[in-house]
Amino acid sequence: MTKHFYTVKKLPLWIAVSAVILAVGIALFAIFGFNTNTQAGKSFELTYDAVVTIADGGDRVEEVCEDTFDGVGIRYEQKFEAAPAIDNNSLAETGDVTVRYLFGEDVTEAELQAAREVILATLTGEFEGADLYVAIRTQGEAASFAEPVWRGAVALVVAAVVVLVYMGFRFGWGRTVTGLVLTAHDVLLTLALLAITRIPVAAATPLLFAAAAAVISLLLWMVQCMKMRETFKDPAFRTMDAEEAVNECGKTSNKTVLFVAAALAVVFIVAGAVAAAGTRAFFLPLLLPLAVSVYSSLVLGPTLYLPLKRLDDRNNAKKGRYVGKKKAEKAEE
């Protein structure tokens, strides 16, 4: 007897794996919450031209900044260095580089302004004609990003609902119910993994990643459904039981799912690489819901669909026998 990867007996195993991750994620979230350090207190951002006026002087720029912070008695919590900015028209590097320091709420704006004056005076003295720009942002200003994040999350949720409705009409109740369960599973698992991995996120972005998980999950599961619909039309599959049919279909459909997932991963990585420092945090963490969706569409989804397909096959068989009986009675009349 051929051993199949997708069997109902394995369903408790996959459920247990997800349950453990969810339990750990909920516990860590209850204790620590999400890692929202990217929005901590205030930020000090220094942008300079790394091609002409301060060529090869990046290390010196950071040294001046950090010595000045020590001199005025303030300490930063995190430091980020952005890659050179990209011109939207030519897609070439502009040469502008931003170094960003994050401070806690105990650091006052007056202290940062004092540091700003010293840093600008020192760097313009060392690098003649240097083009420097300093931005000091408070948490209130950073919170302005919450509105577009909310809008993006709502748009993704609407898209997920539209996809679910489409699946209901196109692929039948069994695969639609499976897609609905996978969507809820992937949203919760993504949030749990955000709490476990401690990936730095802005205050509102976990909602955006959850909504993205819903859309990505449905997209990959819809790829599975399309391959199933196409494959199950083959007369050879009509004699197979549900387990054998799903396993045979998976031999080809899983390759397509992996191809789509790889394409999405490339898009997220490239977008994160070329994006500005402020928006990079929105792209690279999308690899997390993508990984969760790949797991659910390749492993959990087909296994979860098995009992629903068996029920659907039995109903179709009964319906076929009933229709055949009615035709026989009419023929006799």
CSV table of N, CA and C in Angstrom, one decimal, residues 19 21 80 128 257 270 305:
chain,number,residue,atom,x,y,z
A,19,ALA,N,-0.9,24.9,17.3
A,19,ALA,CA,-1.3,25.2,18.6
A,19,ALA,C,-0.2,25.6,19.6
A,21,ILE,N,2.8,26.9,18.6
A,21,ILE,CA,3.3,28.2,18.2
A,21,ILE,C,2.3,29.3,18.7
A,80,PHE,N,20.2,53.0,13.0
A,80,PHE,CA,19.9,52.4,11.7
A,80,PHE,C,20.7,53.2,10.6
A,128,GLU,N,34.3,70.7,4.2
A,128,GLU,CA,34.0,72.0,3.6
A,128,GLU,C,32.9,71.9,2.6
A,257,VAL,N,2.6,26.2,-6.4
A,257,VAL,CA,2.5,27.0,-5.2
A,257,VAL,C,3.9,27.6,-4.8
A,270,VAL,N,13.3,42.6,-3.0
A,270,VAL,CA,13.7,43.7,-3.9
A,270,VAL,C,13.1,45.0,-3.4
A,305,TYR,N,-8.5,19.6,3.9
A,305,TYR,CA,-9.6,19.5,2.9
A,305,TYR,C,-10.0,18.0,2.7
